[in-house]
């Protein structure tokens, strides 16, 4: 896991290996802090990360697999999503830093500033930027249409949605509906492990909803075994996420207030 083996290994690798693009894209996660997830995109020995809260566990995980970091993608400016970037740049100084142009002030070190509708390539994979205001005013998500992954930051959580710090319920409703329109099988990589608490609230909110109750049981089982509940899928969220099922901003606002005031104080 040390750093000493990296320089020689890099020297042995030709800088442009055309065969590399034919390697499949893998996505996996690194749990950090209380309940944050840093997502890793990997193609061969090349890696990109989404929302690195901290640097050290990310450096360790990439070095353990002899990966080279090429890009950091940010969904929004909160410190538990950008805090690791300076440390990652110290280890991999040529890494691209992708974030919302509208957040240039709040997300420093950007090398590629983007906006909703932009298309880019990360590890030779097409990526579409979706503007999803609500949690923050400049929050963006990254959709990988070819491989069916969505990195949604703190906008959509499994069974829940982000708090409305800077946006309106109408904006959050519109943002979630963008996600609801994505293909069923899209894997949803949320930046926090909030699923069990979200579904406990949802079962209190809709005690007769069998699908939510069944999903909660699956999630409790995963957590008991120490496993992440992420990624979710768009199909699963459409079926069991009350926020995704709302008809309009007013309804979403009522649910959001209910969730804000809810305490998981029972057994
Ligand atoms: Zn946040
Ligand atoms: Fe967060």
Coordinates of C-alpha atoms and ligand atoms in Angstrom, one line a residue:
X1 CA 0.0 0.0 0.0
X2 CA 3.1 2.3 0.1
X3 CA 3.9 4.8 -2.5
X4 CA 7.3 3.5 -3.6
X5 CA 6.2 1.1 -6.2
X6 CA 4.3 3.7 -8.2
X7 CA 6.9 5.6 -10.1
X8 CA 8.5 2.5 -11.8
X9 CA 5.1 1.1 -12.6
X10 CA 4.0 4.3 -14.3
X11 CA 7.3 4.4 -16.3
X12 CA 6.6 0.9 -17.6
X13 CA 3.1 1.9 -18.8
X14 CA 2.9 3.6 -22.3
X15 CA 1.0 6.9 -21.8
X16 CA -1.7 6.0 -24.4
X17 CA -2.9 2.5 -24.5
X18 CA -5.7 2.3 -27.1
X19 CA -6.8 -1.2 -25.8
X20 CA -7.6 0.4 -22.4
X21 CA -10.9 1.9 -23.7
X22 CA -12.2 -1.6 -24.4
X23 CA -12.0 -2.5 -20.7
X24 CA -15.3 -2.4 -19.0
X25 CA -16.1 0.5 -16.7
X26 CA -16.4 -0.6 -13.0
X27 CA -18.0 1.5 -10.3
X28 CA -17.4 0.9 -6.6
X29 CA -17.5 2.8 -3.4
X30 CA -15.4 3.7 -0.4
X31 CA -17.2 4.4 2.9
X32 CA -15.7 7.4 4.7
X33 CA -16.6 9.6 7.7
X34 CA -19.9 8.8 9.5
X35 CA -22.0 7.8 6.5
X36 CA -20.4 9.3 3.3
X37 CA -19.6 7.3 0.2
X38 CA -16.9 8.2 -2.2
X39 CA -17.6 6.6 -5.6
X40 CA -14.8 5.3 -7.8
X41 CA -15.0 4.8 -11.5
X42 CA -12.4 2.4 -12.8
X43 CA -11.3 1.4 -16.3
X44 CA -8.2 -0.8 -16.2
X45 CA -5.7 1.1 -14.1
X46 CA -7.4 4.4 -14.6
X47 CA -9.7 5.9 -12.0
X48 CA -12.0 8.8 -11.4
X49 CA -13.8 9.7 -8.1
X50 CA -17.0 11.4 -7.2
X51 CA -17.4 13.6 -4.2
X52 CA -14.2 12.8 -2.2
X53 CA -15.0 13.9 1.3
X54 CA -11.5 13.1 2.5
X55 CA -8.3 12.2 0.7
X56 CA -6.5 9.6 2.8
X57 CA -8.8 6.6 2.5
X58 CA -9.2 7.3 -1.2
X59 CA -5.4 7.5 -1.8
X60 CA -5.0 4.2 0.2
X61 CA -7.8 2.4 -1.8
X62 CA -6.5 3.5 -5.2
X63 CA -2.8 2.8 -4.3
X64 CA -3.8 -0.7 -3.0
X65 CA -5.1 -1.4 -6.5
X66 CA -2.3 0.5 -8.3
X67 CA -4.8 2.9 -9.9
X68 CA -4.0 6.3 -11.3
X69 CA -6.5 9.1 -10.6
X70 CA -7.5 11.1 -13.7
X71 CA -10.5 13.0 -12.7
X72 CA -12.5 14.2 -9.6
X73 CA -16.2 15.0 -10.1
X74 CA -18.0 17.2 -7.7
X75 CA -21.8 17.4 -7.3
X76 CA -22.0 20.3 -4.9
X77 CA -19.9 22.5 -2.7
X78 CA -20.5 21.0 0.8
X79 CA -17.2 20.1 2.6
X80 CA -18.2 16.4 3.0
X81 CA -18.1 16.3 -0.9
X82 CA -15.0 18.4 -1.7
X83 CA -12.8 18.1 1.4
X84 CA -10.5 15.5 0.0
X85 CA -9.7 17.2 -3.3
X86 CA -6.5 19.1 -2.2
X87 CA -5.0 16.0 -0.8
X88 CA -5.8 13.9 -3.9
X89 CA -4.2 16.6 -6.1
X90 CA -1.0 16.5 -4.0
X91 CA -0.8 12.8 -4.8
X92 CA -2.0 13.0 -8.4
X93 CA -1.2 16.6 -9.5
X94 CA -2.5 16.3 -13.1
X95 CA -6.0 15.2 -12.1
X96 CA -8.9 17.1 -13.7
X97 CA -11.3 18.7 -11.3
X98 CA -14.9 18.8 -12.7
X99 CA -17.6 20.9 -11.0
X100 CA -20.4 23.4 -11.7
X101 CA -19.3 26.7 -13.3
X102 CA -22.0 28.3 -11.1
X103 CA -20.1 27.1 -8.0
X104 CA -16.6 28.3 -9.1
X105 CA -16.4 30.5 -6.0
X106 CA -17.4 27.7 -3.6
X107 CA -15.6 24.8 -5.3
X108 CA -12.0 25.8 -5.8
X109 CA -9.4 24.1 -8.0
X110 CA -11.7 23.5 -10.9
X111 CA -10.1 22.6 -14.2
X112 CA -13.3 21.9 -16.1
X113 CA -16.3 24.0 -15.2
X114 CA -19.6 22.5 -16.4
X115 CA -23.4 23.2 -16.5
X116 CA -26.6 21.2 -17.0
X117 CA -26.7 19.7 -20.5
X118 CA -22.9 19.5 -20.9
X119 CA -21.5 16.3 -22.3
X120 CA -18.0 15.2 -21.4
X121 CA -15.8 12.1 -21.4
X122 CA -14.4 10.7 -18.2
X123 CA -12.1 7.6 -18.7
X124 CA -13.4 7.5 -22.3
X125 CA -17.0 7.1 -20.9
X126 CA -19.7 9.6 -22.0
X127 CA -21.0 11.6 -19.1
X128 CA -24.0 14.0 -19.2
X129 CA -24.4 16.8 -16.6
X130 CA -27.9 17.3 -15.2
X131 CA -28.6 20.5 -13.3
X132 CA -30.6 19.5 -10.1
X133 CA -31.1 22.5 -7.8
X134 CA -32.8 22.0 -4.5
X135 CA -30.3 20.8 -1.9
X136 CA -28.0 23.6 -3.1
X137 CA -28.7 26.1 -5.9
X138 CA -25.9 24.8 -8.2
X139 CA -26.1 21.1 -7.4
X140 CA -25.4 18.9 -10.5
X141 CA -25.6 15.2 -11.2
X142 CA -23.6 13.0 -13.6
X143 CA -25.4 10.5 -15.7
X144 CA -23.5 7.8 -17.6
X145 CA -25.9 6.7 -20.3
X146 CA -23.7 4.0 -21.9
X147 CA -23.2 2.1 -18.7
X148 CA -26.3 3.2 -16.8
X149 CA -24.9 4.9 -13.7
X150 CA -26.1 8.0 -11.9
X151 CA -24.1 10.0 -9.4
X152 CA -26.6 12.2 -7.7
X153 CA -24.8 13.6 -4.7
X154 CA -27.2 14.8 -2.0
X155 CA -30.2 15.3 -4.3
X156 CA -31.7 11.8 -4.3
X157 CA -31.1 9.3 -1.5
X158 CA -32.3 5.8 -1.5
X159 CA -35.8 6.2 0.0
X160 CA -35.3 9.9 0.5
X161 CA -34.0 13.2 -0.8
X162 CA -31.6 15.9 0.3
X163 CA -32.6 18.7 2.6
X164 CA -33.6 22.0 1.0
X165 CA -30.8 24.3 2.0
X166 CA -30.9 26.7 -1.0
X167 CA -33.7 25.6 -3.2
X168 CA -37.5 25.5 -3.3
X169 CA -39.7 22.4 -3.1
X170 CA -40.6 23.1 -6.7
X171 CA -37.0 23.0 -7.8
X172 CA -36.4 19.7 -5.9
X173 CA -39.5 18.2 -7.4
X174 CA -38.4 19.1 -10.9
X175 CA -34.9 17.8 -10.2
X176 CA -36.2 14.4 -8.9
X177 CA -38.4 14.1 -11.9
X178 CA -35.4 14.4 -14.1
X179 CA -34.1 11.3 -12.4
X180 CA -37.4 9.5 -12.5
X181 CA -37.3 9.8 -16.3
X182 CA -34.0 7.8 -16.5
X183 CA -34.1 4.1 -17.5
X184 CA -35.3 1.7 -14.8
X185 CA -32.0 -0.2 -14.5
X186 CA -30.0 2.9 -13.9
X187 CA -27.8 2.4 -10.8
X188 CA -28.2 5.2 -8.4
X189 CA -25.0 6.1 -6.4
X190 CA -26.1 8.3 -3.5
X191 CA -23.4 10.1 -1.5
X192 CA -24.7 9.0 2.0
X193 CA -25.9 5.8 3.7
X194 CA -29.3 7.2 4.8
X195 CA -31.5 4.4 3.4
X196 CA -32.6 2.7 6.6
X197 CA -33.6 5.9 8.4
X198 CA -35.3 7.1 5.2
X199 CA -37.4 4.0 4.9
X200 CA -38.3 3.9 8.6
X201 CA -39.7 7.4 8.2
X202 CA -41.5 6.3 5.0
X203 CA -43.1 3.3 6.7
X204 CA -44.3 5.6 9.5
X205 CA -45.7 8.0 6.8
X206 CA -47.3 5.2 4.7
X207 CA -47.9 2.3 7.1
X208 CA -50.0 0.4 4.5
X209 CA -47.4 0.5 1.7
X210 CA -46.2 -3.1 1.3
X211 CA -43.4 -2.4 -1.1
X212 CA -41.8 0.1 1.2
X213 CA -42.0 -2.3 4.2
X214 CA -40.5 -5.1 2.2
X215 CA -37.6 -2.9 1.0
X216 CA -37.0 -1.7 4.6
X217 CA -36.7 -5.4 5.7
X218 CA -34.1 -6.0 2.9
X219 CA -32.2 -2.9 3.9
X220 CA -32.2 -3.7 7.6
X221 CA -30.7 -7.1 6.7
X222 CA -28.0 -5.6 4.5
X223 CA -27.0 -3.1 7.3
X224 CA -27.0 -5.8 9.9
X225 CA -24.4 -7.6 7.8
X226 CA -22.4 -4.4 7.5
X227 CA -23.1 -4.0 3.8
X228 CA -24.0 -0.8 1.9
X229 CA -27.5 -0.3 0.5
X230 CA -26.0 1.7 -2.4
X231 CA -26.3 1.6 -5.4
X232 CA -30.1 1.7 -5.6
X233 CA -31.9 1.7 -9.0
X234 CA -34.3 4.1 -10.6
X235 CA -37.0 1.4 -10.7
X236 CA -36.6 0.8 -6.9
X237 CA -36.7 4.5 -6.2
X238 CA -39.8 5.0 -8.4
X239 CA -41.5 2.2 -6.4
X240 CA -40.5 3.1 -2.9
X241 CA -39.3 6.7 -2.6
X242 CA -42.1 8.9 -1.5
X243 CA -40.3 12.1 -2.7
X244 CA -40.0 10.6 -6.2
X245 CA -43.7 9.7 -6.2
X246 CA -44.9 13.3 -5.4
X247 CA -47.1 15.0 -8.0
X248 CA -45.8 18.6 -7.4
X249 CA -43.7 20.9 -5.3
X250 CA -46.3 21.5 -2.7
X251 CA -46.7 17.8 -1.9
X252 CA -42.9 17.4 -1.8
X253 CA -42.6 20.4 0.5
X254 CA -45.1 18.8 3.0
X255 CA -43.2 15.5 2.9
X256 CA -39.8 17.3 3.4
X257 CA -41.2 19.1 6.5
X258 CA -42.5 15.8 7.9
X259 CA -39.0 14.2 7.4
X260 CA -37.2 17.2 8.8
X261 CA -39.2 16.9 12.0
X262 CA -39.1 13.1 12.3
X263 CA -37.0 11.4 15.0
X264 CA -36.2 7.7 14.8
X265 CA -36.7 7.4 18.6
X266 CA -38.6 4.1 18.7
X267 CA -37.0 0.7 19.2
Ligands
LIG1 ZN1 -24.7 18.2 0.9
LIG2 FE1 -23.5 15.5 2.0

